[in-house]
PDB file of C-alpha atoms in Angstrom:
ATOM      1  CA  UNK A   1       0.000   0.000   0.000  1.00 49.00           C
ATOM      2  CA  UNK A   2       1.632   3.233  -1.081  1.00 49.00           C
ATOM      3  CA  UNK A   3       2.544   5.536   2.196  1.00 49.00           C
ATOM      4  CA  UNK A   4       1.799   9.424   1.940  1.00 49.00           C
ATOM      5  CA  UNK A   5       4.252  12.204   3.453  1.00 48.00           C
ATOM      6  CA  UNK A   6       3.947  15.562   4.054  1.00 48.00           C
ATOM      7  CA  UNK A   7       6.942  17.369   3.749  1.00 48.00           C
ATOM      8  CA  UNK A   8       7.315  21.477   4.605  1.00 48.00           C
ATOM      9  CA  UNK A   9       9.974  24.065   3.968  1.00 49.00           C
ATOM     10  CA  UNK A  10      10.167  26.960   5.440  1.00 49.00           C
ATOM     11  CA  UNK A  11      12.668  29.884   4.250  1.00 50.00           C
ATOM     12  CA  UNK A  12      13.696  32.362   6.301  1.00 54.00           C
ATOM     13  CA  UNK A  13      13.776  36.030   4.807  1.00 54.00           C
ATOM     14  CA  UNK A  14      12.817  36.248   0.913  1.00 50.00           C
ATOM     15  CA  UNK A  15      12.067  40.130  -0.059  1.00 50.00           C
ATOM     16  CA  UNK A  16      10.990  41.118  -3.258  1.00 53.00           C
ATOM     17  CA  UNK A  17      11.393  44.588  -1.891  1.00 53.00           C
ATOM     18  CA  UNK A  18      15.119  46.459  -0.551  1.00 55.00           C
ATOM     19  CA  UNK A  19      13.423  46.824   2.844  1.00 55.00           C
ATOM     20  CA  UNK A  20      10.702  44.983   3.821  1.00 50.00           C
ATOM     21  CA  UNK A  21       8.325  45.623   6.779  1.00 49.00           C
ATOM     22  CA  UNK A  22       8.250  42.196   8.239  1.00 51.00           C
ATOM     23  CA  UNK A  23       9.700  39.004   7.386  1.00 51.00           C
ATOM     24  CA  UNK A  24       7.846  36.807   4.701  1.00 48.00           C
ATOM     25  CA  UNK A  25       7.688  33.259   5.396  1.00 51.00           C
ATOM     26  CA  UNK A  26       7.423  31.294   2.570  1.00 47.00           C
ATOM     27  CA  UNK A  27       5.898  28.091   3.042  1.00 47.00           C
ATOM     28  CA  UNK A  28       6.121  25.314   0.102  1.00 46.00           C
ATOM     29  CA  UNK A  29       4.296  22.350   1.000  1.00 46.00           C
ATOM     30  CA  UNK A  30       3.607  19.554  -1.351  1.00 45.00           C
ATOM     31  CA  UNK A  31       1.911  15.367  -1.178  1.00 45.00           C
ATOM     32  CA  UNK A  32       4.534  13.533  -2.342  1.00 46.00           C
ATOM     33  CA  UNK A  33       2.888  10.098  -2.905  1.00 45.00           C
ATOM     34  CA  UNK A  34       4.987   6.703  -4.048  1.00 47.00           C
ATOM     35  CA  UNK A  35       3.726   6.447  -7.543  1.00 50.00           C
ATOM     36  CA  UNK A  36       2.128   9.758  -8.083  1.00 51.00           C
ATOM     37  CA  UNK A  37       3.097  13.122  -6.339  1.00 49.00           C
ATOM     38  CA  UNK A  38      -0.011  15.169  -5.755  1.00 49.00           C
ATOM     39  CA  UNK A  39      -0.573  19.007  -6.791  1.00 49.00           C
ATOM     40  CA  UNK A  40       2.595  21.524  -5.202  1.00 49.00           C
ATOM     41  CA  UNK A  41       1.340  24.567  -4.027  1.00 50.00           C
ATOM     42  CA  UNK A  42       3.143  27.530  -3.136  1.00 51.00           C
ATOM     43  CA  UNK A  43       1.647  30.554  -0.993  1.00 53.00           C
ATOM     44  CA  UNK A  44       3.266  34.065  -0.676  1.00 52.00           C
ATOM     45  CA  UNK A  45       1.605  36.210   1.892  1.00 54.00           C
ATOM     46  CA  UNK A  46       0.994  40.007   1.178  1.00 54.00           C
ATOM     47  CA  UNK A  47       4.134  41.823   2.126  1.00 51.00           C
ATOM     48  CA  UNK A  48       4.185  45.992   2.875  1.00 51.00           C
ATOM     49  CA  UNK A  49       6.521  48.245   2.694  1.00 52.00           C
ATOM     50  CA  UNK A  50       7.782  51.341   4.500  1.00 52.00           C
ATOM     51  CA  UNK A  51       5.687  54.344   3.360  1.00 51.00           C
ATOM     52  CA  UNK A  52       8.023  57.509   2.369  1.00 50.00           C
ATOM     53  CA  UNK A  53       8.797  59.990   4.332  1.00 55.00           C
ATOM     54  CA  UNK A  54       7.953  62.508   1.767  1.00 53.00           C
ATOM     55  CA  UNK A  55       4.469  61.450   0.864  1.00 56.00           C
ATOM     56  CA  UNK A  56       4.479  64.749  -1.677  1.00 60.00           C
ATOM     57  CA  UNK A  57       7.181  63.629  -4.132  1.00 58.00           C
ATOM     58  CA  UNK A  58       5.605  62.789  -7.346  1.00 59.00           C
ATOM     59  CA  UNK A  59       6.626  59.361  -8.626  1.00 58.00           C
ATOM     60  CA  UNK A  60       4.519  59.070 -11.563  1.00 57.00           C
ATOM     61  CA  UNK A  61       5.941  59.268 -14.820  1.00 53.00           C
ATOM     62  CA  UNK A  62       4.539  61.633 -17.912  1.00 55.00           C
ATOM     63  CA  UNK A  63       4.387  60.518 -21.584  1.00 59.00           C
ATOM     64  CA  UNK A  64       5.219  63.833 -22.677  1.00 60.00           C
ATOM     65  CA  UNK A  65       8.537  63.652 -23.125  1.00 57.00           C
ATOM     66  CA  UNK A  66      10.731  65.860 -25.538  1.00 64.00           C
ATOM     67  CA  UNK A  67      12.576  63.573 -27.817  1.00 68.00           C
ATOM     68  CA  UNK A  68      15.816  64.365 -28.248  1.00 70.00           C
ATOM     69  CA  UNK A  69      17.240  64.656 -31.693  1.00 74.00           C
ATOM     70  CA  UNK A  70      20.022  62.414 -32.637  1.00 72.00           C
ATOM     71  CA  UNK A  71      23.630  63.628 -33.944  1.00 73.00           C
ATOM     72  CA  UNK A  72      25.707  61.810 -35.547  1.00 73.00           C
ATOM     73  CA  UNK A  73      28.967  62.076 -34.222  1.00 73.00           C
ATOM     74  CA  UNK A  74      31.267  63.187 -37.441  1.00 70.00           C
ATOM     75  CA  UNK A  75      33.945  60.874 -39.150  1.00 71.00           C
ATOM     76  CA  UNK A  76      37.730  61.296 -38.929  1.00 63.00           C
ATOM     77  CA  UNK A  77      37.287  62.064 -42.951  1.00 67.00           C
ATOM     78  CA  UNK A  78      35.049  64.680 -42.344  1.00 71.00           C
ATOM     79  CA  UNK A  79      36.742  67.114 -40.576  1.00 70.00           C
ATOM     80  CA  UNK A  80      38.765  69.337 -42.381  1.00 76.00           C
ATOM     81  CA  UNK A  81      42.410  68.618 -42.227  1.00 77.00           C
ATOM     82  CA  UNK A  82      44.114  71.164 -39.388  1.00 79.00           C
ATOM     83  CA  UNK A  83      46.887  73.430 -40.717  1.00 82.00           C
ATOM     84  CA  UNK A  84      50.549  73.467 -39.171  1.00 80.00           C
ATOM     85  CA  UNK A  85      50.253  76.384 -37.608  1.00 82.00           C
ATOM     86  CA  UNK A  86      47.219  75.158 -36.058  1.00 84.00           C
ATOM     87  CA  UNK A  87      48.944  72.197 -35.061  1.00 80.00           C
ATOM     88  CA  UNK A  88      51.865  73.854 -33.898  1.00 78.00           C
ATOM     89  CA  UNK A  89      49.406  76.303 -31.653  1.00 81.00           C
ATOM     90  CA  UNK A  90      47.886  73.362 -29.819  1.00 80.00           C
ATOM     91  CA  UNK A  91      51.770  71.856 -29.055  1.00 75.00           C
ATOM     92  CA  UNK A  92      52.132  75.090 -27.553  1.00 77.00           C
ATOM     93  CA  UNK A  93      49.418  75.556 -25.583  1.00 79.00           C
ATOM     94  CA  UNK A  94      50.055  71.710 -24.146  1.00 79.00           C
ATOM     95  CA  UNK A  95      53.428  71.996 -24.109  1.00 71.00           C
ATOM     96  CA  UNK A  96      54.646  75.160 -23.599  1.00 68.00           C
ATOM     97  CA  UNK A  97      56.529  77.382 -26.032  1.00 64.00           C
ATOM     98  CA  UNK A  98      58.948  76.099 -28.114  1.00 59.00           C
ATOM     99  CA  UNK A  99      61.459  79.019 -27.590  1.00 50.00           C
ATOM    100  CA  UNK A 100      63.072  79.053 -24.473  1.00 47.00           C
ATOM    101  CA  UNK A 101      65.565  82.055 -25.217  1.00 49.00           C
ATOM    102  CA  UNK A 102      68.658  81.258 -23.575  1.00 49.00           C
ATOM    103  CA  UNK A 103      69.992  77.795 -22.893  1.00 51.00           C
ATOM    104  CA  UNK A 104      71.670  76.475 -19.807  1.00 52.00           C
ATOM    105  CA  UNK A 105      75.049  77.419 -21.251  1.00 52.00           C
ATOM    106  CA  UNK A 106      74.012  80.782 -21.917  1.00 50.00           C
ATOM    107  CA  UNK A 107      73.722  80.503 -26.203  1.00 51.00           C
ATOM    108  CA  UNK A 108      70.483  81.273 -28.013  1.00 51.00           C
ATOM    109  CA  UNK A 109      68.521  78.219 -29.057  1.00 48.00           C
ATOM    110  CA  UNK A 110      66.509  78.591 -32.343  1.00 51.00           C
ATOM    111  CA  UNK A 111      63.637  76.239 -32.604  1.00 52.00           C
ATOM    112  CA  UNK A 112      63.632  75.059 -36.974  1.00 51.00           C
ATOM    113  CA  UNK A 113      59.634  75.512 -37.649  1.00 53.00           C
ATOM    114  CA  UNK A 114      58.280  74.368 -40.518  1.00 53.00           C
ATOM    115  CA  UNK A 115      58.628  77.245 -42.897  1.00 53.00           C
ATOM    116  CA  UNK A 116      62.258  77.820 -42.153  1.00 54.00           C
ATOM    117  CA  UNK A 117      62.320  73.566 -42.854  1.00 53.00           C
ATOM    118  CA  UNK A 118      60.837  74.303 -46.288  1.00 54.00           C
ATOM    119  CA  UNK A 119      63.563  77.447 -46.923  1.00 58.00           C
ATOM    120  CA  UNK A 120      66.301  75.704 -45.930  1.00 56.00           C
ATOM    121  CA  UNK A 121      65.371  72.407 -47.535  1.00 54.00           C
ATOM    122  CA  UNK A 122      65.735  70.035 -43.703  1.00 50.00           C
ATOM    123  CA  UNK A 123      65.370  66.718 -43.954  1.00 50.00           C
ATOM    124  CA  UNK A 124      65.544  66.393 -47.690  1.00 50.00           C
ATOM    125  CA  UNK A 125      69.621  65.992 -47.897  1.00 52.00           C
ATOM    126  CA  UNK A 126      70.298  69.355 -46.509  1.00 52.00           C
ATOM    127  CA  UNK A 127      70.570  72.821 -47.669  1.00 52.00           C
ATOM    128  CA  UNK A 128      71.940  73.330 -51.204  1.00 56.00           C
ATOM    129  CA  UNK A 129      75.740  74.658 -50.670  1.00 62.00           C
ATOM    130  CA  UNK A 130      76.993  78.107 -51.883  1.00 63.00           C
ATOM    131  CA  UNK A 131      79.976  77.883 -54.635  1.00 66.00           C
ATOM    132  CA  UNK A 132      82.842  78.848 -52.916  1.00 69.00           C
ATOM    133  CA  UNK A 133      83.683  83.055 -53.807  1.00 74.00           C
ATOM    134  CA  UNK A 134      87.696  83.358 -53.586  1.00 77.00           C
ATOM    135  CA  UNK A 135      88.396  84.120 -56.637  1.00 82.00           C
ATOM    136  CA  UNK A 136      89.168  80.932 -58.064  1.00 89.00           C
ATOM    137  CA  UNK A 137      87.697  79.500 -61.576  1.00 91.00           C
ATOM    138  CA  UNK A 138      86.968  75.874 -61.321  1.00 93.00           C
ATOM    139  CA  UNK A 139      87.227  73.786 -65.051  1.00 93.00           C
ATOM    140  CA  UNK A 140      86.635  70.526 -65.695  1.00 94.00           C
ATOM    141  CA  UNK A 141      89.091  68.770 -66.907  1.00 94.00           C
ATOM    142  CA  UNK A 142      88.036  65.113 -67.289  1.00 93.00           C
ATOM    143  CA  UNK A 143      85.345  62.614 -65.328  1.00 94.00           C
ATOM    144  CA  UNK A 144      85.079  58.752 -66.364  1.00 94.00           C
ATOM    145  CA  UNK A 145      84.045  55.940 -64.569  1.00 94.00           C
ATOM    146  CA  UNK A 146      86.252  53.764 -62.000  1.00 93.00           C
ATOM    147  CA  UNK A 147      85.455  50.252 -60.312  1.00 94.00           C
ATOM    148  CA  UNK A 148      86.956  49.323 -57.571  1.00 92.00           C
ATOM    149  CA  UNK A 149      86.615  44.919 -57.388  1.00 94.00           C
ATOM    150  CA  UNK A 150      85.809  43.533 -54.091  1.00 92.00           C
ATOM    151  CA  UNK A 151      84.338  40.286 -52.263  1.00 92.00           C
ATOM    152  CA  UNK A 152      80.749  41.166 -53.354  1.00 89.00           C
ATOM    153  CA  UNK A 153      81.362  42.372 -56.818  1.00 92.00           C
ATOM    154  CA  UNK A 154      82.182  46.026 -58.889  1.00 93.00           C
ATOM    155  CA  UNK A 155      81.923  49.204 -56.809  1.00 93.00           C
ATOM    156  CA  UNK A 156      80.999  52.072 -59.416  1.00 93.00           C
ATOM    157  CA  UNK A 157      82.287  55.389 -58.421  1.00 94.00           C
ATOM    158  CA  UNK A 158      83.679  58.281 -60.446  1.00 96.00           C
ATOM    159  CA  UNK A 159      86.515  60.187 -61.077  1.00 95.00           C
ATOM    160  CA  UNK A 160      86.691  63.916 -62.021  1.00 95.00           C
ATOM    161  CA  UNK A 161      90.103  65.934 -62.292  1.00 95.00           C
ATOM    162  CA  UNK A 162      89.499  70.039 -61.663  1.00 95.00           C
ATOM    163  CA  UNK A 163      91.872  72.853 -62.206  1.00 95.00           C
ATOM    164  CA  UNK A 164      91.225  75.885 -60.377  1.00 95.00           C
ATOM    165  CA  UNK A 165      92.867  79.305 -61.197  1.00 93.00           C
ATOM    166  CA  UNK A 166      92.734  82.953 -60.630  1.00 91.00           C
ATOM    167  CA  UNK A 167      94.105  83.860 -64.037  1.00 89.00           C
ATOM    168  CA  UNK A 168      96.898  86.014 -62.013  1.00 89.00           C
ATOM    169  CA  UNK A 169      99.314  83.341 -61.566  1.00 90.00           C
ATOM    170  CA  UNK A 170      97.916  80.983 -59.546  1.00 93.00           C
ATOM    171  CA  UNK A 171      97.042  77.425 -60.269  1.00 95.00           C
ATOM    172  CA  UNK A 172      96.051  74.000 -58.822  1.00 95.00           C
ATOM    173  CA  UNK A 173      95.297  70.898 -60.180  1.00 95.00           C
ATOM    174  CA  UNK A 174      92.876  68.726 -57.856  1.00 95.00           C
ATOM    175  CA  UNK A 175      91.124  64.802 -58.312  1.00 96.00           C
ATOM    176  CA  UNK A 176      88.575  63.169 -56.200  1.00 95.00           C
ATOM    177  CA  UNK A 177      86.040  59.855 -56.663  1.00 94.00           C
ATOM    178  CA  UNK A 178      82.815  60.013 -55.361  1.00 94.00           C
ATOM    179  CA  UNK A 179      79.704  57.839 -55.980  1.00 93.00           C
ATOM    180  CA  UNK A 180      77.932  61.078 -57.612  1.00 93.00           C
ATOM    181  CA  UNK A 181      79.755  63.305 -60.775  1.00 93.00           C
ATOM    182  CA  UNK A 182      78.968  66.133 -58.541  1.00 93.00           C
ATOM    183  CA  UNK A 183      80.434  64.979 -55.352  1.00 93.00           C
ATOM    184  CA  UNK A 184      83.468  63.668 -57.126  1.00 94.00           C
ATOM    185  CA  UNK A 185      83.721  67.834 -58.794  1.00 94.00           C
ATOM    186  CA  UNK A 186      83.217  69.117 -55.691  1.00 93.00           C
ATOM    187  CA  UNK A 187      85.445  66.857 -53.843  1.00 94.00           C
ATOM    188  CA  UNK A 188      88.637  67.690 -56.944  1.00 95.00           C
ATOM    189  CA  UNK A 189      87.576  71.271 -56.869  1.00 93.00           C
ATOM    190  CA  UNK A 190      88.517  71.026 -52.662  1.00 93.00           C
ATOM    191  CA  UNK A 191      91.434  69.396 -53.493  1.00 94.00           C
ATOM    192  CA  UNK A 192      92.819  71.620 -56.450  1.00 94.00           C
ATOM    193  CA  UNK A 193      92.321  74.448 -53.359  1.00 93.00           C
ATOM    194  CA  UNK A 194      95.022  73.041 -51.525  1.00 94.00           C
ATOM    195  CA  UNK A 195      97.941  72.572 -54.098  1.00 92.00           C
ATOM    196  CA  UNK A 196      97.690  76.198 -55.553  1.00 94.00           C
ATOM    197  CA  UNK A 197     101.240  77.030 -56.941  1.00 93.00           C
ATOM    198  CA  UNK A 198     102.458  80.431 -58.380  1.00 93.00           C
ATOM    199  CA  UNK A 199     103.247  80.636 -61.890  1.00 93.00           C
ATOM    200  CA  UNK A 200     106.391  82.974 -62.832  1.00 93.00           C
ATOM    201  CA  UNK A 201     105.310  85.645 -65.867  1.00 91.00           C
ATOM    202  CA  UNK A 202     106.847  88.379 -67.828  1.00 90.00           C
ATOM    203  CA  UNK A 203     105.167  91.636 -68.147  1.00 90.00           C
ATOM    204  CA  UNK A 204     104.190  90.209 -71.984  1.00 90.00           C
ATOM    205  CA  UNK A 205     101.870  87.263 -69.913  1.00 90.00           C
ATOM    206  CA  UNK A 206     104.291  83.830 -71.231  1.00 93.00           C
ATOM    207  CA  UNK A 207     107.289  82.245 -69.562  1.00 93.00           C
ATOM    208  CA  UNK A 208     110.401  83.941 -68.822  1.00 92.00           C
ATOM    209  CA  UNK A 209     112.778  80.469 -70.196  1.00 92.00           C
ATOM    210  CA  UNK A 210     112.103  76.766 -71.273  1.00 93.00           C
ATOM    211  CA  UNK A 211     111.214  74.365 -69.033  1.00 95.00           C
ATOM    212  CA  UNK A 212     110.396  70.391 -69.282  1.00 95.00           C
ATOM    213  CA  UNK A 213     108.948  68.358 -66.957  1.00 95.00           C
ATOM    214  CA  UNK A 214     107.844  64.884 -66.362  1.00 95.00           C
ATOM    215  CA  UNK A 215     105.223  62.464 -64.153  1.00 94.00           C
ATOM    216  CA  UNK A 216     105.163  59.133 -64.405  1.00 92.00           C
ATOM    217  CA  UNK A 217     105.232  58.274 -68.202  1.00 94.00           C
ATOM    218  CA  UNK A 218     103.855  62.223 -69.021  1.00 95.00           C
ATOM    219  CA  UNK A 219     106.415  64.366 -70.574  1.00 95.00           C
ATOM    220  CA  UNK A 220     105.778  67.894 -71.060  1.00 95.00           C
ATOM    221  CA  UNK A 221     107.413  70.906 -72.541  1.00 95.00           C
ATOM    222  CA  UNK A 222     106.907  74.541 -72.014  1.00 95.00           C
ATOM    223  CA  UNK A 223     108.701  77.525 -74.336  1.00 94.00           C
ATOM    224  CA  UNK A 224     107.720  80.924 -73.840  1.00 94.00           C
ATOM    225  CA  UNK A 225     106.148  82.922 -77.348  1.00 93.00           C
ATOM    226  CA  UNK A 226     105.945  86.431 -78.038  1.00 92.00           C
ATOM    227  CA  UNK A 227     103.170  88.478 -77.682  1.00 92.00           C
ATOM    228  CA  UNK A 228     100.122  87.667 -79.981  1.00 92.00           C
ATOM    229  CA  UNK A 229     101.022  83.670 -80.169  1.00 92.00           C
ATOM    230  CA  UNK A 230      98.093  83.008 -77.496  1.00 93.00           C
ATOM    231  CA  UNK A 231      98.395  79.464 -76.138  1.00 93.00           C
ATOM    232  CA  UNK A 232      99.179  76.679 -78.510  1.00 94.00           C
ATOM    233  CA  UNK A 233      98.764  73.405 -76.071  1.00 93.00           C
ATOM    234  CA  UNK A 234      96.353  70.916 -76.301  1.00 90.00           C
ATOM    235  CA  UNK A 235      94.922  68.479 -74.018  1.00 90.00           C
ATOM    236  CA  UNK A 236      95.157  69.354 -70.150  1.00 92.00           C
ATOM    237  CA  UNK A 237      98.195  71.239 -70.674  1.00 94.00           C
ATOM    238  CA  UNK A 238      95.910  74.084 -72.494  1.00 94.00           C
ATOM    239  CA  UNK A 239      93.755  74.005 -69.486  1.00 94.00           C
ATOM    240  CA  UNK A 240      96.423  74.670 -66.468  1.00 95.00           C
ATOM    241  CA  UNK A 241      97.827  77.109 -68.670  1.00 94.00           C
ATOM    242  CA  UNK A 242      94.754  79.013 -69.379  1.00 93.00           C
ATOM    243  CA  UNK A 243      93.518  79.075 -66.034  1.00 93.00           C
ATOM    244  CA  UNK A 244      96.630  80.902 -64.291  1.00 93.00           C
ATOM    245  CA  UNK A 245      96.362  83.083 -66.938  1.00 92.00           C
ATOM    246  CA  UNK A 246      99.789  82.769 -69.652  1.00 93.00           C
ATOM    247  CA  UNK A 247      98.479  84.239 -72.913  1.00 93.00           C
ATOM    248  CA  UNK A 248     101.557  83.583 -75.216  1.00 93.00           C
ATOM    249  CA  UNK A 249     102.694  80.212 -74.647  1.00 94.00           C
ATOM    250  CA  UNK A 250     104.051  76.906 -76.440  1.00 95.00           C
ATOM    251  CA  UNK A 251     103.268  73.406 -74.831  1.00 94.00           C
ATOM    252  CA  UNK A 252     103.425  70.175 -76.180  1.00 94.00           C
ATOM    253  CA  UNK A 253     102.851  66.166 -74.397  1.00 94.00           C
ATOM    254  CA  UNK A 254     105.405  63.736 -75.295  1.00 93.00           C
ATOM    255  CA  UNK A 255     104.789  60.413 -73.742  1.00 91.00           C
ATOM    256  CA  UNK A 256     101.425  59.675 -72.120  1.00 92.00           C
ATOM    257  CA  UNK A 257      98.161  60.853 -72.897  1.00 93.00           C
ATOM    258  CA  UNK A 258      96.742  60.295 -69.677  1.00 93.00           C
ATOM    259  CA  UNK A 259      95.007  63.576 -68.703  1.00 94.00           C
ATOM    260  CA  UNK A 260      96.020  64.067 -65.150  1.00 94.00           C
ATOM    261  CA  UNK A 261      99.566  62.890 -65.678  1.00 95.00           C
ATOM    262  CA  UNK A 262     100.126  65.728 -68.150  1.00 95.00           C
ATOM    263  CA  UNK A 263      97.534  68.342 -65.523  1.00 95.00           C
ATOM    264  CA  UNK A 264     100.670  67.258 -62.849  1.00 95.00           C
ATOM    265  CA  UNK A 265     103.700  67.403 -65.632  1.00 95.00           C
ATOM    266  CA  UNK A 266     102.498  71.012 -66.537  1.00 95.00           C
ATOM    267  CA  UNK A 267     102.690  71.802 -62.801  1.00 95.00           C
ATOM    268  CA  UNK A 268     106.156  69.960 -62.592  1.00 95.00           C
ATOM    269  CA  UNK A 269     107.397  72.384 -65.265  1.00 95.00           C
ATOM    270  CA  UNK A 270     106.262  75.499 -64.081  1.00 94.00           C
ATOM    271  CA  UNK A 271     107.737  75.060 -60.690  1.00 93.00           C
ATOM    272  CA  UNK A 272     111.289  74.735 -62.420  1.00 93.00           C
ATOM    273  CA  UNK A 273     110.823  78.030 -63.676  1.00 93.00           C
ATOM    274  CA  UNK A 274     112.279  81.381 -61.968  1.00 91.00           C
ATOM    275  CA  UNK A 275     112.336  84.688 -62.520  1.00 89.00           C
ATOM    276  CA  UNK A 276     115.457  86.815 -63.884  1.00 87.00           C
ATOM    277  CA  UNK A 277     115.766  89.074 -60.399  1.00 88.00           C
ATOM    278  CA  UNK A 278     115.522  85.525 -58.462  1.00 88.00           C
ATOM    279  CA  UNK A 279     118.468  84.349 -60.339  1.00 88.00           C
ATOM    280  CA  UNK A 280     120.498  87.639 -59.876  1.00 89.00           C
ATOM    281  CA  UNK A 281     119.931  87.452 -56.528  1.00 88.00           C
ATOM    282  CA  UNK A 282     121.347  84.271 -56.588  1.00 88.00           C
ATOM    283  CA  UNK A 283     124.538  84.818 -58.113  1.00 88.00           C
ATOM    284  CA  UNK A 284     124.817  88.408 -56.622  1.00 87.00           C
ATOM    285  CA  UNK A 285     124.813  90.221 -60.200  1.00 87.00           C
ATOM    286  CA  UNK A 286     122.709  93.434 -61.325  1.00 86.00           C
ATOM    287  CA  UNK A 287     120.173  92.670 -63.435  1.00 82.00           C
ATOM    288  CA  UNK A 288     122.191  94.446 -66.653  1.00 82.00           C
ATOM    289  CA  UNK A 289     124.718  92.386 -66.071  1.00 82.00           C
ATOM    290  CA  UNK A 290     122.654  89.341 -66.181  1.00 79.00           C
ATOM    291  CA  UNK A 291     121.159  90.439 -69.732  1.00 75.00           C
ATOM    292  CA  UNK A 292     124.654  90.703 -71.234  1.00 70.00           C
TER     293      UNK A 292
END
């Protein structure tokens, strides 16, 4: 015969409310037969709650209700793009200004803004450099192509030989490689600076005597003309001769054709030279005695 129970459970506290008044028993109480439980029933008993304090506050809520409009909240792309000196205004006014004035070791410190960036040409391989004003005339005298072999191949670079010249006796011949023609011109031109040599002349603008001279397998000679011969040399020789300024001259290569051999013979040459008081100094004669 199937045996019936009656089973109860009580909870303590359940609050459907933050504060309730009293506590709520809930009581769940169920048949619980063998083969076939009977009908669970579950009773909540009224619960109150705390009246407010302020009985006058109005808690109801009112359909009319402005609706507010919607924005849409602009894209990135939108916006128009801010100018530098915008850009530069907001730095400063989170930062601070750029300009200090004086430094800790007392010299001025100049900010580089973005004009004087576009002036000057910063940050795009630097400013373009000024051709050197001494009074010195640079000519080209030759630029070809060198290789240099090494472990990973042929380097490429090239050569360029300059003579510089006031055309008032002075003269330098000058040779430098460089991966760029103009790097290897400027690099000669630098180098022709420093081996500037003085060129003896008569008051007609040619040579005061002969002179020969050599380097490595160039061989040049020099003879002085009279005045209206102008300057019958060819090659590099013409050059160096031209730029320190001889007008009546006679040169000719024997030898080599290299071009900078015979630049450097030339030079050789002229150094031999002297002038007529030089040599009377020398010897300790008058200069009409030295004529005779």
């Amino acid at each position: 015969m199937a045996s019936t129970s009656f089973y109860s459970l009580s909870l303590p506290r359940f609050s459907l409310f933050p504060k309730p008044s009293n506590k709520i028993p809930l009581s769940l109480s169920f048949l619980t037969t063998t083969p076939n439980p009977s009908l669970v029933s579950v009773t909540f008993p009224k619960c109150k709650t705390k009246s407010s304090e302020n009985d006058d506050i109005d808690t109801s809520f009112s359909d009319n209700v402005e609706e507010i409009p919607y924005v849409r909240t602009p894209y990135f792309d939108d916006v128009p793009a801010e100018t530098e000196d915008e850009v530069a205004a907001a730095y400063e006014e989170i930062y601070g200004p750029a300009y200090s004035g004086v430094s800790v070791l007392g010299n001025d410190i100049y900010v580089m803004d973005s004009k004087s960036k576009r002036e000057t040409g910063f940050g795009s391989g630097g400013p373009k450099k000024e051709k050197i004003r001494d009074g010195f005339e640079e000519r080209v005298v030759q630029v070809r192509r060198v290789t240099k072999v090494v472990k990973g191949g042929k380097q490429l670079n090239f050569r360029a030989i300059v003579v510089v010249g006031n055309k008032k006796g002075q003269v330098g011949v000058g040779v430098g490689k460089a991966k760029e023609v103009i790097a290897a011109v400027q690099k000669s031109a630098i180098n022709a600076r420093r081996n500037i040599i003085t060129v003896p002349m008569t008051k007609y603008s040619t040579f005061p005597h002969r002179a020969d001279g050599s380097y490595g397998a160039a061989k040049v000679m020099l003879r002085p003309a009279s005045p209206g011969t102008g300057v019958i040399a060819g090659g590099s020789v013409r050059i160096v001769l031209e730029m320190a300024g001889v007008d009546n001259a006679l040169g000719k290569q024997l030898g080599s054709n290299n071009a900078l051999n015979n630049a450097r013979a030339t030079v050789v040459a002229v150094q031999k030279m002297r002038q007529f008081r030089e040599v009377a100094e020398e010897r300790g004669l008058p200069m009409e005695e030295l004529w005779k």
